[in-house]
Tab-separated table of N, CA and C in Angstrom:
chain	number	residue	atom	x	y	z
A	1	UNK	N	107.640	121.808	86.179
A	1	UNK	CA	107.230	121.877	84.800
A	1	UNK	C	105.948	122.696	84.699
A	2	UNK	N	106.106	123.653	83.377
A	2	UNK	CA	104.890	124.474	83.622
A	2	UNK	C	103.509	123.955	82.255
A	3	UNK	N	102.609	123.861	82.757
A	3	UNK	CA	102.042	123.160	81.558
A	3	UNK	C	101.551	124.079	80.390
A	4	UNK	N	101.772	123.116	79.249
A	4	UNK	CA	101.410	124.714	78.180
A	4	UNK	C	99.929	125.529	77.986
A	5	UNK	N	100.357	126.693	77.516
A	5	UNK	CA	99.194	127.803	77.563
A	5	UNK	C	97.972	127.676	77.650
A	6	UNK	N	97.945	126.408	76.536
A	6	UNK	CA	96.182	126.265	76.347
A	6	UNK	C	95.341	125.705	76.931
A	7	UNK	N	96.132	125.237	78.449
A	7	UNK	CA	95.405	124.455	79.883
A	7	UNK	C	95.643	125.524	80.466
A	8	UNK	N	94.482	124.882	81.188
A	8	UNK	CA	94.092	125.489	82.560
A	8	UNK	C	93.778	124.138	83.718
A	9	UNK	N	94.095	124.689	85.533
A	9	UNK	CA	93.473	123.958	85.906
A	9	UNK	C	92.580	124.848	86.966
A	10	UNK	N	90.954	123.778	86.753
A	10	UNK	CA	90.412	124.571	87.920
A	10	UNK	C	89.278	123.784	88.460
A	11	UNK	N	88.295	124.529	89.590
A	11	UNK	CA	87.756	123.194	90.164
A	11	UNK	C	86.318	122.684	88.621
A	12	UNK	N	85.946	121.162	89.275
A	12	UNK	CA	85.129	121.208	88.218
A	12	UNK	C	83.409	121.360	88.297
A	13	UNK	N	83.037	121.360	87.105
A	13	UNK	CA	81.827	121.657	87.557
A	13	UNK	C	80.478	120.284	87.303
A	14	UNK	N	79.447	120.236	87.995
A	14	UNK	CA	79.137	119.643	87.753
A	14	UNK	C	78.074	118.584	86.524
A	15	UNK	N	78.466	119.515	85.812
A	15	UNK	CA	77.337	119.026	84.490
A	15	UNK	C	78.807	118.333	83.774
A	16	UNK	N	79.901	118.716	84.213
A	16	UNK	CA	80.792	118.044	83.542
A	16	UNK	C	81.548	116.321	83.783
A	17	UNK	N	80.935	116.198	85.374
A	17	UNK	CA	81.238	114.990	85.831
A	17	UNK	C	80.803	113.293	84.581
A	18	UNK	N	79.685	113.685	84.311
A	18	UNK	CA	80.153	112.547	83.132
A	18	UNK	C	81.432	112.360	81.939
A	19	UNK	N	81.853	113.515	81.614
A	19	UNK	CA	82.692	113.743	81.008
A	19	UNK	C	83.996	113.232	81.447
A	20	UNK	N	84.268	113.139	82.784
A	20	UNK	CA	85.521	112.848	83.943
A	20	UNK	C	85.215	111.301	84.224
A	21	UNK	N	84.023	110.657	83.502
A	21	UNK	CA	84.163	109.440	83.529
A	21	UNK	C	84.599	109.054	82.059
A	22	UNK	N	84.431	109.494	81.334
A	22	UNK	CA	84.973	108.963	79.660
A	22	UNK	C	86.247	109.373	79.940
A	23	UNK	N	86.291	110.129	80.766
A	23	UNK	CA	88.302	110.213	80.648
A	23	UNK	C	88.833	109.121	81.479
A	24	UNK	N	88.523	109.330	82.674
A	24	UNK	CA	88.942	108.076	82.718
A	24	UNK	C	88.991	106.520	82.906
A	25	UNK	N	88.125	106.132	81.817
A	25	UNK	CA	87.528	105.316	80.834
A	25	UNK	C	88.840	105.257	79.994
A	26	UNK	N	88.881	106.158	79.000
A	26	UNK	CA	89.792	105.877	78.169
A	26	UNK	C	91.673	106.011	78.459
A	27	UNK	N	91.720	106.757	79.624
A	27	UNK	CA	92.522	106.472	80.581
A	27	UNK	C	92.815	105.311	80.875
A	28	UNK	N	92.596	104.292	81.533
A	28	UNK	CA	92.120	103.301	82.180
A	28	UNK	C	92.220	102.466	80.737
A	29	UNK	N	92.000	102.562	79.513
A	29	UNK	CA	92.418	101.584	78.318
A	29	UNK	C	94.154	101.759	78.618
A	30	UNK	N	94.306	102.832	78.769
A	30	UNK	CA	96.256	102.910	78.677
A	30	UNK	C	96.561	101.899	79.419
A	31	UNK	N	96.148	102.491	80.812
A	31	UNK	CA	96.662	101.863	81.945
A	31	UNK	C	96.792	99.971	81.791
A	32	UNK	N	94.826	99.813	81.494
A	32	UNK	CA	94.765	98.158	80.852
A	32	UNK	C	96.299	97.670	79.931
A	33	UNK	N	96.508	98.411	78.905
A	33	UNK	CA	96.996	97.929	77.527
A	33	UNK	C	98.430	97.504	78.694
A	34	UNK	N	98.575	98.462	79.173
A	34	UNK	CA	100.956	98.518	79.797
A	34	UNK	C	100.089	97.325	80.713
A	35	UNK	N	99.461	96.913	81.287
A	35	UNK	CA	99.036	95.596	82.108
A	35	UNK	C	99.175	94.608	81.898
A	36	UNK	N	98.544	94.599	80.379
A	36	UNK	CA	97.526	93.453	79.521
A	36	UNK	C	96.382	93.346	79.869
A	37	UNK	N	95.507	94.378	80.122
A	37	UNK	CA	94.131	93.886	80.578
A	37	UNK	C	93.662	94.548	79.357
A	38	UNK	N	92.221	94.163	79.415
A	38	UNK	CA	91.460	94.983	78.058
A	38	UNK	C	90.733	96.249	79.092
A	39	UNK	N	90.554	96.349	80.181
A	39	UNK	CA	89.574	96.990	81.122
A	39	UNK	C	89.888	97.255	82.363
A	40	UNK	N	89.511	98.846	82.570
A	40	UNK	CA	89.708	98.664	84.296
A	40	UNK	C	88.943	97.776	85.221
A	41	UNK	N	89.568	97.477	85.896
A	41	UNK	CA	89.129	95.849	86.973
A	41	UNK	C	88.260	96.519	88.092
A	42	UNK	N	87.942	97.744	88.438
A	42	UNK	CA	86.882	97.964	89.309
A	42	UNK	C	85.997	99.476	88.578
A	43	UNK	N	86.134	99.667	86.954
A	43	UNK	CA	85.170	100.474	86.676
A	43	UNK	C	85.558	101.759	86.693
A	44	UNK	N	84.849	102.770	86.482
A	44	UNK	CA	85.143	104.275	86.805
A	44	UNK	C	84.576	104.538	87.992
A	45	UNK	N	84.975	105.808	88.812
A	45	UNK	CA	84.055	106.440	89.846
A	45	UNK	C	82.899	106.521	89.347
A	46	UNK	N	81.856	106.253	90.133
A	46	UNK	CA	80.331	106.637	90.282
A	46	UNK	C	80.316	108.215	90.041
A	47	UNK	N	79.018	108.542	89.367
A	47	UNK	CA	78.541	109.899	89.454
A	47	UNK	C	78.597	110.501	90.978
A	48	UNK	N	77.803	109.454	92.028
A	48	UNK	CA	77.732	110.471	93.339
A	48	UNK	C	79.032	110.501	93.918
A	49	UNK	N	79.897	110.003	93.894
A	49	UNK	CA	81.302	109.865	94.237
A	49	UNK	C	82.063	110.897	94.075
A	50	UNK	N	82.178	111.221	92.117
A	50	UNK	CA	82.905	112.321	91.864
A	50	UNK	C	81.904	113.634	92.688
A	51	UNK	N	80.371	113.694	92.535
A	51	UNK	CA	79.648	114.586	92.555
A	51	UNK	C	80.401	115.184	94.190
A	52	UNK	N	80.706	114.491	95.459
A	52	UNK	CA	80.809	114.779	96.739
A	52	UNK	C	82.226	114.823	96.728
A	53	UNK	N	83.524	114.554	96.038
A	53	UNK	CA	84.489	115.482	95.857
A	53	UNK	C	84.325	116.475	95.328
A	54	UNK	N	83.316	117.092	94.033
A	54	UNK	CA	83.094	118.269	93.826
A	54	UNK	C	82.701	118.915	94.686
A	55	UNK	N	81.955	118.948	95.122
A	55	UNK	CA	80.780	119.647	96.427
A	55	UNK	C	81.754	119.841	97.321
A	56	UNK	N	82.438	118.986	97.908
A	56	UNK	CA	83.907	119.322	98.989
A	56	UNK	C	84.938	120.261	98.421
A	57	UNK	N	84.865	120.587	97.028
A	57	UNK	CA	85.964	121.704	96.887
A	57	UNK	C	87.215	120.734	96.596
A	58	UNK	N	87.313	119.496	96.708
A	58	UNK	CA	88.190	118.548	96.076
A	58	UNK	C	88.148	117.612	94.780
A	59	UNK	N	87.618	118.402	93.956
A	59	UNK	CA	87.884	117.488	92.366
A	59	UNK	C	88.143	119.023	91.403
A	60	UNK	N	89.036	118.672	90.643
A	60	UNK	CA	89.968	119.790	89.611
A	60	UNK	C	89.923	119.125	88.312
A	61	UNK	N	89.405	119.964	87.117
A	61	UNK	CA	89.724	119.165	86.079
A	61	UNK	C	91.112	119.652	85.213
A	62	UNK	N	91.601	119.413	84.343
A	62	UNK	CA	92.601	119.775	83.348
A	62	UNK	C	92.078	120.193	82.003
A	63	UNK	N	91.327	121.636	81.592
A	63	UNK	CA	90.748	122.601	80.745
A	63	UNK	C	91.868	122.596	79.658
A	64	UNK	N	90.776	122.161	78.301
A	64	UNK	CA	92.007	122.789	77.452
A	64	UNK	C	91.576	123.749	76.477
A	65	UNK	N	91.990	124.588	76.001
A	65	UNK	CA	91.760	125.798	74.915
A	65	UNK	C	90.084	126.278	75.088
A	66	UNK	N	89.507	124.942	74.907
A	66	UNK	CA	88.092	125.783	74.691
A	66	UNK	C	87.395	125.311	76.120
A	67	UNK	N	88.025	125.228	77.122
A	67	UNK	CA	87.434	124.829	78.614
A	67	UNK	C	86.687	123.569	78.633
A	68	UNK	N	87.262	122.606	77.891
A	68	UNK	CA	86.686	121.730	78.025
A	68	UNK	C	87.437	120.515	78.947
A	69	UNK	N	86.744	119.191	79.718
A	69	UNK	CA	87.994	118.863	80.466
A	69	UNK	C	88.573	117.987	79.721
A	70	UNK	N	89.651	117.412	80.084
A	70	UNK	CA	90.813	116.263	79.180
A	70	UNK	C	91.822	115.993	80.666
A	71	UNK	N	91.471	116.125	81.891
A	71	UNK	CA	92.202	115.311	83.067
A	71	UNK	C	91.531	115.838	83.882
A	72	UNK	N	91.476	114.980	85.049
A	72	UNK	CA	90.772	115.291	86.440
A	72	UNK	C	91.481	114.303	87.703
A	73	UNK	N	91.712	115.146	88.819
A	73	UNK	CA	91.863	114.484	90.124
A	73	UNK	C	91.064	114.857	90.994
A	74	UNK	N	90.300	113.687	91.699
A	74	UNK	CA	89.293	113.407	92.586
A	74	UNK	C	89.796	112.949	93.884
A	75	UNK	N	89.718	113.965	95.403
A	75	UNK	CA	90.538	113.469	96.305
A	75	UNK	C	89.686	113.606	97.718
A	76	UNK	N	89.765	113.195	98.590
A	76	UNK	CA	88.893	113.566	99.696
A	76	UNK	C	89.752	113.265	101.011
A	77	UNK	N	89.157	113.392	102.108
A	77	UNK	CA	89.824	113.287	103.326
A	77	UNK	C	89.674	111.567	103.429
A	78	UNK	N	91.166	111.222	104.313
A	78	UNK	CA	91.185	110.393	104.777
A	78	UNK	C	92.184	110.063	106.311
A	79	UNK	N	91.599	109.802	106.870
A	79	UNK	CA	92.441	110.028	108.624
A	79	UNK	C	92.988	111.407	108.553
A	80	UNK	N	92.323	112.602	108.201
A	80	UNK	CA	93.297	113.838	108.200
A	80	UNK	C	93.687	114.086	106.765
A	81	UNK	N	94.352	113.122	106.474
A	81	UNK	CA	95.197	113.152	104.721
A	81	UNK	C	94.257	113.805	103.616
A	82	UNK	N	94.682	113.944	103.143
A	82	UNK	CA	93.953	114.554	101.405
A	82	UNK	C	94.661	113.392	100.737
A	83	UNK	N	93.516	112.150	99.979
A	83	UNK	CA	93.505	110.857	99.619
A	83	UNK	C	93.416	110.963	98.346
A	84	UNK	N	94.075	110.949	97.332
A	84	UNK	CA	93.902	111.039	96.291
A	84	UNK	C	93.112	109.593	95.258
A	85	UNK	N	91.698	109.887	94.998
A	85	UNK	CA	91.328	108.655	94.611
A	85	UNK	C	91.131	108.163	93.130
A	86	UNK	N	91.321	109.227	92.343
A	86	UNK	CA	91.709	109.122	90.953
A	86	UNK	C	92.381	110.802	90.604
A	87	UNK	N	93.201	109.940	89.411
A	87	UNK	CA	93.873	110.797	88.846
A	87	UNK	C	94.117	110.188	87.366
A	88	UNK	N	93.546	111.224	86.300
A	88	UNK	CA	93.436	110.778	85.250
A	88	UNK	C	93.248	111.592	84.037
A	89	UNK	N	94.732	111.744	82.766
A	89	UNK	CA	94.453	112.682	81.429
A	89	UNK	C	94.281	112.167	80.306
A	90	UNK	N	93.071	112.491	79.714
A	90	UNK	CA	92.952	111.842	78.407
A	90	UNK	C	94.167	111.252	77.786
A	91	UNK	N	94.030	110.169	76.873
A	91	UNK	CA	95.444	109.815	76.260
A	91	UNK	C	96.191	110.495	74.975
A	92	UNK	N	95.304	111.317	74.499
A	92	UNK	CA	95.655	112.141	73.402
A	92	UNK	C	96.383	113.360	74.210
A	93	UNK	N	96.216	113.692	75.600
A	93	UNK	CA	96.389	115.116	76.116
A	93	UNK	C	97.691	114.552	77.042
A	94	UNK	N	97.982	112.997	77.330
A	94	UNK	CA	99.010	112.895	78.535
A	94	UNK	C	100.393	113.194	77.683
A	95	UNK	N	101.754	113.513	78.767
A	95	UNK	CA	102.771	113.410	78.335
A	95	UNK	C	103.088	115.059	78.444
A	96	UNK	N	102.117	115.979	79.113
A	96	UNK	CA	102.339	117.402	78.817
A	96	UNK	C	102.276	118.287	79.961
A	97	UNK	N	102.603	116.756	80.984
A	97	UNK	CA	102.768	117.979	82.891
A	97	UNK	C	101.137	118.675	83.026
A	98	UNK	N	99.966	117.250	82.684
A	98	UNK	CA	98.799	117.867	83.141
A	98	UNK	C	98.380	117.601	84.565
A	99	UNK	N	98.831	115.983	84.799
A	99	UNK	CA	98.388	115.048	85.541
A	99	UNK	C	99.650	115.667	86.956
A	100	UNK	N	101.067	115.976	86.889
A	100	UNK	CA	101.757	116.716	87.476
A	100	UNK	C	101.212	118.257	87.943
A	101	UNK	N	100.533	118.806	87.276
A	101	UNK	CA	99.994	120.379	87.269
A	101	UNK	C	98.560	120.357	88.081
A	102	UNK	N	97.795	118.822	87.807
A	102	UNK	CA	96.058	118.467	88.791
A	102	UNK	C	96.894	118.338	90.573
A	103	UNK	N	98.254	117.144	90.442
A	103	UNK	CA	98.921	117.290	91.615
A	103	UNK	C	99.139	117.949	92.482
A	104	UNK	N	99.963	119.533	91.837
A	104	UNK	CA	100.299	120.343	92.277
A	104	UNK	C	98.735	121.229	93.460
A	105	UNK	N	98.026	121.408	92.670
A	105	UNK	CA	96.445	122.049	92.961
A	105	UNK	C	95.997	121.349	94.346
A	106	UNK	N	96.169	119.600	94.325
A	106	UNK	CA	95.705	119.213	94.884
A	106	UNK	C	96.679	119.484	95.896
A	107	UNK	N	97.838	119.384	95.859
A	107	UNK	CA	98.976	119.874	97.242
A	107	UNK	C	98.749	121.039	97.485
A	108	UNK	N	98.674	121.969	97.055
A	108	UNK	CA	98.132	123.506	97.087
A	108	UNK	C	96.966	123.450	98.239
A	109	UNK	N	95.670	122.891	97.897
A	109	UNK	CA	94.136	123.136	98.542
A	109	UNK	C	94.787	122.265	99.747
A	110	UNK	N	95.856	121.349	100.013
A	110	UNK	CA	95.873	120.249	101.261
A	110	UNK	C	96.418	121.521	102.024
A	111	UNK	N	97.646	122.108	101.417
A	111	UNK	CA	98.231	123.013	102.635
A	111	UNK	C	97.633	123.803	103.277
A	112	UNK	N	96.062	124.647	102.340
A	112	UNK	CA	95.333	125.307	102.386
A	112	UNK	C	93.922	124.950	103.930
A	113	UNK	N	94.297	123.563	103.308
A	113	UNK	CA	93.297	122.987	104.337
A	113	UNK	C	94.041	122.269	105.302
A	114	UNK	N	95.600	122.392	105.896
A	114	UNK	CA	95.988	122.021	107.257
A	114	UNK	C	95.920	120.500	107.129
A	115	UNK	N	96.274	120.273	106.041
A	115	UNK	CA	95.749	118.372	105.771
A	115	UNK	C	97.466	118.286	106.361
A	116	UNK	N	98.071	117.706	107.187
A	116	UNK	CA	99.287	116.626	107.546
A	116	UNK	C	100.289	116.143	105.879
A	117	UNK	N	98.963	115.607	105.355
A	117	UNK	CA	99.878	114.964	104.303
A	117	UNK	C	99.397	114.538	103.025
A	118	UNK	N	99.862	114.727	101.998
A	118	UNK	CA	98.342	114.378	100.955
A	118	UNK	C	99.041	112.526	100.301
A	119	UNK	N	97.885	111.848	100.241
A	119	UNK	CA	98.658	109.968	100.027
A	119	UNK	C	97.629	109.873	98.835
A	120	UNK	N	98.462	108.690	98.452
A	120	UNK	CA	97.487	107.789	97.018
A	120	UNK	C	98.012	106.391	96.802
A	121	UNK	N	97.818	105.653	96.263
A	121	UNK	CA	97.921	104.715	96.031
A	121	UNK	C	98.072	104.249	94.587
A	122	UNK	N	99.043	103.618	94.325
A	122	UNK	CA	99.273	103.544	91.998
A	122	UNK	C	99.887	102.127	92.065
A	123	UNK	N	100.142	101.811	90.766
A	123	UNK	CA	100.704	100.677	90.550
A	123	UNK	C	101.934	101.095	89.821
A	124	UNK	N	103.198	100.568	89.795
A	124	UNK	CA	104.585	101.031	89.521
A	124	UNK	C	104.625	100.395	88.058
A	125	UNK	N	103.413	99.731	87.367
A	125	UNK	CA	104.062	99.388	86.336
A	125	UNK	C	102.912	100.426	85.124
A	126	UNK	N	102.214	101.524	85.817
A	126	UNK	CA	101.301	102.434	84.843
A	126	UNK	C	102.907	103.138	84.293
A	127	UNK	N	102.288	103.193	83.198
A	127	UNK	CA	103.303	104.516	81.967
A	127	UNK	C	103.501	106.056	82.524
């Protein structure tokens, strides 16, 4: 699936990392609501967290029309693997092959980087 015109994906930058926490923040309401929770149960990533997947060349956001972000995946090494530790598109922006298209990038930079295998971890009952 190709995502439409007015995205982009690319790596992110860092004045934007607060921004990649309100997403997914309000992300994380979806996820709550298909649960029943009111809240994510361990919070958003920390600033220095996302900040050292940026710095590694492993966090991508999902740009839309005016480059602003509306999805981001945050991934780092783990035993070798490229670990995917969030993945997350605004809820006004999901449903449009963004969160599929941050994927792709992140399989892209693993092959790039000789990673074995790229893993994550989800719950089967998110939307």
């Amino acid at each position: 699936m190709i995502w439409p015109p007015e995205y982009r994906i690319r790596p992110a930058r860092e004045t934007e990392l607060p921004a990649l926490q309100t997403i997914e923040e309000s992300a994380g309401e979806v996820w709550g609501a298909a649960l029943g929770r009111s809240a994510i149960p361990f919070g958003v990533m920390p600033l220095a967290a996302l900040d050292l997947c940026r710095v590694e060349g492993t966090l991508w956001v999902a740009a839309d029309g005016d480059d602003r972000p509306v999805g981001f995946l945050a991934a780092g090494d783990l035993d070798g693997a490229l670990f995917i530790h969030e993945l997350n598109v605004a809820p006004q922006h999901q449903r449009r092959g963004l969160g599929a298209a941050l994927l792709r990038a992140a399989i892209d930079h693993a092959r790039w980087r000789f990673h074995p295998a790229v893993a994550l971890t989800t719950d089967r009952h998110i939307p």
